[in-house]
């Protein structure tokens, strides 16, 4: 299995996703600032992976702290969370992870500092293991929704590389294939950062899963040709009403799916569901550098002076979402009710 990120004795190690698919190289972060940089620079990306990277970054920062009193360590802790919390705004898993690490830190206040440090490292490692278990559970639930054969379209990368392993949307596909379903994946290339062609295609090829990359603007045509039996994507944040923020272009795919009568599924761990955000319009959308759109492989493709927009994500209204697959089960319309009910099952997940 690809090790997207892992805690090691020499630091937090990441596969460098900016170099894929042509180079499989790894970077090891020795400080929390390094971890903040790899999140910001897309060395690691994908909501669940960002969350666990943040937790490991916090654990690393606390481990390296020279504070000798709990008061000073608390100050360092706040500073670390502040830096890590400013890396990427949309994936709610980042803030979920910070909250969870803070909860652990606060619960340990009365303990000696070395024990606090150890507990935070353990918590981050536990979150890593939990993420893989959640993906496998999502796979078990979601596989039942996949067609027994034919094309399944996905957008961006919601695979092993976007998580600690196995993947959310790609985990559902992996589980369906493991059950004997004969699935062929259609991967949208996902302009402008090309997570679909660079990352989804790379990890599916590694697993021997039949994959065809299409340009984003082909999605409607392949649906019309009857090649797609289902669509499954991941999410960066799901509002309480079931609106889904995911990679830019997801909304277009969902609307096309409705037109063609194709089920549109979203697979995400419960840590991606933000019950405190009532609806999708309130989700902050990251706007990366316009150069992602204006340049391809360093070559300018847009004349100077032209306006460029580059939102990293869009919001798909819940009316287009057939079902939301989580590790706790499947939610359907009305999502307000369905997601709240699933939430009541937490913490249902046990780690082997
Ligand atoms: O900008 P990215 O590459 O971090 O965006 C990733 C996505 O939009 C994924 O679909 C989402 O995070 C789900 S990953 C399981």
XYZ file of C-alpha atoms and ligand atoms in Angstrom:
367
model
C 0.000 0.000 0.000
C 1.224 3.543 -0.745
C 2.413 5.302 2.435
C 0.955 8.758 1.799
C 2.245 9.987 5.140
C 3.679 8.367 8.228
C 5.213 9.181 11.572
C 8.858 8.086 11.691
C 11.637 8.516 14.267
C 13.238 11.161 12.051
C 10.082 13.189 11.375
C 6.841 13.062 9.396
C 7.395 11.479 6.004
C 5.288 12.279 2.932
C 5.222 11.000 -0.623
C 5.740 14.170 -2.683
C 2.501 14.417 -4.660
C 3.747 17.375 -6.677
C 6.258 15.036 -8.347
C 3.834 12.242 -9.278
C 3.283 10.459 -11.616
C 6.809 10.609 -13.012
C 8.830 10.516 -9.764
C 8.028 8.668 -6.555
C 10.026 10.635 -4.001
C 9.562 11.273 -0.306
C 10.124 14.276 1.938
C 10.628 14.138 5.677
C 9.539 17.111 7.783
C 11.524 17.808 10.928
C 9.577 20.819 12.188
C 5.941 21.854 12.318
C 6.764 24.707 9.957
C 7.924 22.111 7.419
C 4.623 20.280 7.840
C 2.662 23.518 7.348
C 4.674 24.107 4.158
C 4.003 20.645 2.710
C 0.267 21.092 3.342
C 0.293 24.576 1.793
C 2.388 23.481 -1.195
C 0.279 20.411 -2.024
C 3.032 17.873 -1.301
C 0.229 16.311 0.734
C -3.373 17.077 -0.212
C -6.853 15.593 0.054
C -9.025 16.373 3.071
C -8.396 13.298 5.268
C -4.640 13.331 4.571
C -4.498 17.050 5.375
C -6.220 16.346 8.715
C -3.785 13.642 9.775
C -0.811 15.663 8.477
C -1.984 18.538 10.694
C -2.225 16.224 13.715
C 1.274 14.876 13.060
C 2.582 18.419 12.560
C 1.176 19.417 15.942
C 2.668 16.331 17.601
C 6.028 17.141 15.990
C 5.917 20.769 17.100
C 5.102 19.809 20.678
C 7.788 17.105 20.657
C 10.395 19.678 19.561
C 9.244 22.345 22.028
C 11.880 23.457 24.527
C 9.247 24.623 27.034
C 9.915 23.484 30.579
C 6.554 24.412 32.114
C 3.005 23.565 31.071
C 2.332 27.286 30.726
C 5.074 27.693 28.134
C 4.122 24.455 26.391
C 0.517 25.723 26.118
C 1.817 28.905 24.466
C 3.839 26.822 22.000
C 0.824 24.603 21.385
C -1.330 27.617 20.470
C 1.358 28.971 18.167
C 1.735 25.597 16.390
C -2.049 25.260 15.893
C -2.195 28.826 14.632
C 0.441 28.210 11.946
C -1.029 24.859 10.867
C -4.585 26.243 10.921
C -3.671 28.874 8.314
C -2.495 26.439 5.626
C -5.675 25.550 3.717
C -9.175 26.853 4.496
C -11.698 24.511 2.876
C -10.982 20.956 4.051
C -12.670 20.875 7.441
C -10.585 17.846 8.456
C -7.739 20.286 9.181
C -9.783 22.064 11.857
C -11.273 18.799 13.103
C -7.725 17.477 13.635
C -6.603 20.633 15.453
C -9.669 20.413 17.730
C -8.994 16.782 18.468
C -5.313 17.371 19.288
C -6.315 20.303 21.486
C -8.779 18.071 23.331
C -6.013 15.559 24.004
C -3.596 18.299 25.077
C -6.113 19.769 27.497
C -6.956 16.371 28.958
C -3.246 15.824 29.715
C -2.561 19.197 31.403
C -1.827 17.694 34.821
C 0.712 15.173 33.449
C 4.508 15.603 33.183
C 5.621 17.176 29.872
C 7.281 14.039 28.429
C 4.002 12.161 28.900
C 2.024 14.906 27.199
C 4.401 14.772 24.233
C 4.125 10.990 24.039
C 0.314 11.115 24.251
C 0.078 13.615 21.368
C 2.302 11.476 19.152
C 0.133 8.440 19.976
C -3.044 10.397 19.230
C -1.767 11.433 15.791
C -0.726 7.850 15.023
C -4.122 6.648 16.188
C -5.831 9.111 13.825
C -3.732 7.667 10.989
C -4.903 4.116 11.759
C -8.490 5.286 12.249
C -8.501 6.955 8.849
C -7.578 3.720 7.082
C -10.202 1.800 9.087
C -12.810 4.454 8.191
C -11.958 4.117 4.497
C -12.291 0.356 4.636
C -15.671 0.690 6.374
C -16.767 3.236 3.740
C -15.684 0.748 1.108
C -17.860 -1.982 2.643
C -20.923 0.304 2.737
C -20.345 1.932 -0.638
C -19.470 -1.190 -2.651
C -23.114 -2.272 -2.475
C -24.051 0.860 -4.442
C -21.617 0.255 -7.299
C -22.814 -1.375 -10.528
C -21.835 -5.038 -11.022
C -19.987 -4.043 -14.174
C -19.232 -1.008 -16.321
C -17.848 2.479 -15.946
C -17.606 4.470 -12.735
C -16.550 8.091 -13.061
C -14.579 9.976 -10.429
C -13.267 13.524 -10.173
C -10.010 14.710 -8.582
C -8.200 12.226 -6.335
C -10.088 10.785 -3.389
C -7.836 7.772 -3.140
C -5.013 6.375 -1.036
C -3.038 9.531 -1.809
C -5.772 11.782 -0.385
C -6.019 9.747 2.805
C -3.759 7.598 4.983
C -4.509 4.663 2.701
C -7.204 2.912 0.596
C -9.144 6.091 -0.138
C -12.727 7.295 0.194
C -14.248 7.335 -3.322
C -11.471 5.082 -4.631
C -11.874 2.923 -1.498
C -15.483 2.310 -2.534
C -14.283 1.338 -6.010
C -11.504 -0.880 -4.559
C -14.001 -2.648 -2.281
C -16.461 -3.185 -5.153
C -13.698 -4.715 -7.280
C -12.605 -6.908 -4.356
C -16.202 -8.187 -4.236
C -15.862 -9.291 -7.851
C -17.483 -6.301 -9.580
C -16.097 -5.620 -13.012
C -15.502 -1.876 -12.844
C -13.656 0.368 -15.257
C -12.771 3.763 -13.814
C -13.149 6.977 -15.801
C -10.920 9.583 -14.152
C -11.536 13.246 -14.951
C -8.122 14.821 -15.424
C -9.191 17.628 -13.025
C -7.808 20.900 -14.331
C -5.940 22.934 -13.287
C -3.872 20.868 -10.821
C -4.512 17.526 -12.573
C -5.130 15.388 -9.491
C -7.168 12.996 -11.662
C -4.646 12.329 -14.418
C -1.534 12.562 -12.221
C -2.685 10.920 -8.979
C -5.890 8.895 -9.441
C -4.607 7.278 -12.628
C -1.210 6.596 -10.966
C -2.560 4.837 -7.917
C -5.205 2.866 -9.836
C -2.617 1.713 -12.360
C -0.392 0.589 -9.486
C -3.298 -1.568 -8.265
C -4.047 -2.902 -11.743
C -7.512 -1.286 -11.827
C -8.598 -0.523 -15.414
C -8.632 3.246 -15.824
C -9.286 5.723 -18.607
C -8.370 9.389 -18.147
C -10.701 11.871 -19.808
C -10.435 15.637 -20.038
C -12.959 17.315 -17.750
C -14.990 18.580 -20.679
C -15.552 14.989 -21.914
C -17.574 13.969 -18.850
C -20.951 14.825 -20.410
C -20.123 12.996 -23.635
C -19.095 9.734 -21.911
C -22.273 9.854 -19.808
C -24.368 10.361 -22.950
C -22.616 7.423 -24.599
C -23.896 5.210 -21.752
C -20.414 4.414 -20.475
C -21.001 5.497 -16.879
C -23.115 3.491 -14.409
C -22.280 5.528 -11.295
C -20.215 8.471 -10.109
C -18.335 8.535 -6.831
C -16.313 11.478 -5.534
C -14.813 12.606 -2.232
C -15.479 15.805 -0.291
C -13.555 18.549 1.471
C -16.460 19.656 3.620
C -20.089 18.606 3.805
C -22.504 21.100 5.344
C -25.283 20.012 7.711
C -27.829 20.138 4.860
C -25.736 17.785 2.699
C -24.244 20.416 0.351
C -20.805 19.158 -0.709
C -17.657 21.209 -1.227
C -15.234 19.260 -3.393
C -12.690 19.908 -6.146
C -13.738 22.490 -8.720
C -15.721 20.762 -11.456
C -17.586 18.407 -9.126
C -20.746 20.495 -9.414
C -20.677 20.236 -13.216
C -20.345 16.448 -12.968
C -23.270 16.248 -10.517
C -25.568 18.296 -12.751
C -24.604 16.175 -15.764
C -25.277 13.031 -13.727
C -28.803 14.233 -12.946
C -29.463 14.948 -16.637
C -28.343 11.426 -17.557
C -30.083 9.630 -14.662
C -26.764 8.420 -13.212
C -26.417 8.087 -9.401
C -23.975 10.597 -7.913
C -22.359 9.396 -4.669
C -20.090 11.210 -2.236
C -17.792 9.166 0.022
C -16.263 10.896 3.044
C -15.344 10.148 6.636
C -17.459 11.708 9.344
C -14.586 14.112 10.066
C -15.452 15.811 6.728
C -19.012 16.528 7.839
C -19.341 19.965 9.369
C -22.635 20.037 11.239
C -21.795 23.551 12.470
C -21.994 24.917 8.916
C -25.697 24.909 7.982
C -25.303 25.117 4.218
C -22.753 25.037 1.420
C -22.774 28.777 0.702
C -21.062 29.278 4.095
C -18.075 27.059 3.260
C -14.872 29.099 2.669
C -13.439 28.361 -0.773
C -9.672 28.489 -1.271
C -8.392 30.513 -4.232
C -4.904 29.281 -5.199
C -2.495 31.244 -7.374
C -3.937 32.108 -10.814
C -0.742 30.758 -12.366
C -2.233 27.259 -12.048
C -4.673 28.330 -14.778
C -2.495 30.658 -16.828
C 0.481 28.296 -17.170
C 0.809 24.635 -18.135
C 4.157 22.999 -17.333
C 5.714 26.464 -17.050
C 4.391 27.672 -20.419
C 2.061 30.652 -20.483
C -1.349 29.773 -22.001
C -3.276 32.966 -21.261
C -2.425 36.450 -22.529
C -1.089 38.937 -19.996
C -3.683 41.201 -18.420
C -6.676 38.843 -18.790
C -8.808 38.238 -15.689
C -8.452 34.735 -14.238
C -10.472 32.945 -11.592
C -9.144 29.862 -9.854
C -11.365 28.599 -7.044
C -9.994 25.257 -5.824
C -13.437 23.927 -4.910
C -17.100 24.280 -5.759
C -20.249 23.424 -3.856
C -22.684 20.804 -5.126
C -26.178 21.383 -3.716
C -27.440 18.322 -1.863
C -30.349 17.875 -4.281
C -27.850 16.433 -6.774
C -26.350 13.967 -4.278
C -27.894 10.478 -4.415
C -26.243 9.337 -1.172
C -23.386 10.199 1.178
C -21.265 7.189 2.121
C -19.483 7.418 5.489
C -17.757 4.921 7.749
C -20.847 5.008 9.970
C -23.245 4.115 7.161
C -25.040 5.702 4.216
C -27.087 8.895 4.477
C -29.781 9.860 1.982
C -32.206 12.777 1.597
C -33.160 14.628 3.705
C -29.516 14.967 4.737
C -30.141 17.244 7.686
C -31.837 14.329 9.389
C -29.727 11.531 7.857
C -26.360 13.058 8.793
C -27.490 13.934 12.304
C -28.658 10.337 12.857
C -25.360 8.918 11.579
C -23.502 11.307 13.875
C -25.256 9.775 16.857
C -23.439 6.515 16.109
C -20.048 8.107 16.843
C -17.625 6.848 18.061
C -18.666 3.532 16.551
C -15.412 2.713 14.858
C -13.037 0.349 16.554
C -9.439 -0.109 15.522
C -8.016 -3.590 15.253
O -6.921 20.506 -3.540
P -6.909 19.070 -3.117
O -6.127 18.179 -4.011
O -6.548 18.915 -1.654
O -8.446 18.646 -3.255
C -8.802 17.316 -2.972
C -10.232 17.037 -3.202
O -11.005 17.881 -3.594
C -10.703 15.667 -2.813
O -11.734 15.245 -3.650
C -11.208 15.701 -1.367
O -10.263 16.290 -0.526
C -11.549 14.369 -0.866
S -10.139 13.364 -0.608
C -10.614 11.901 0.078
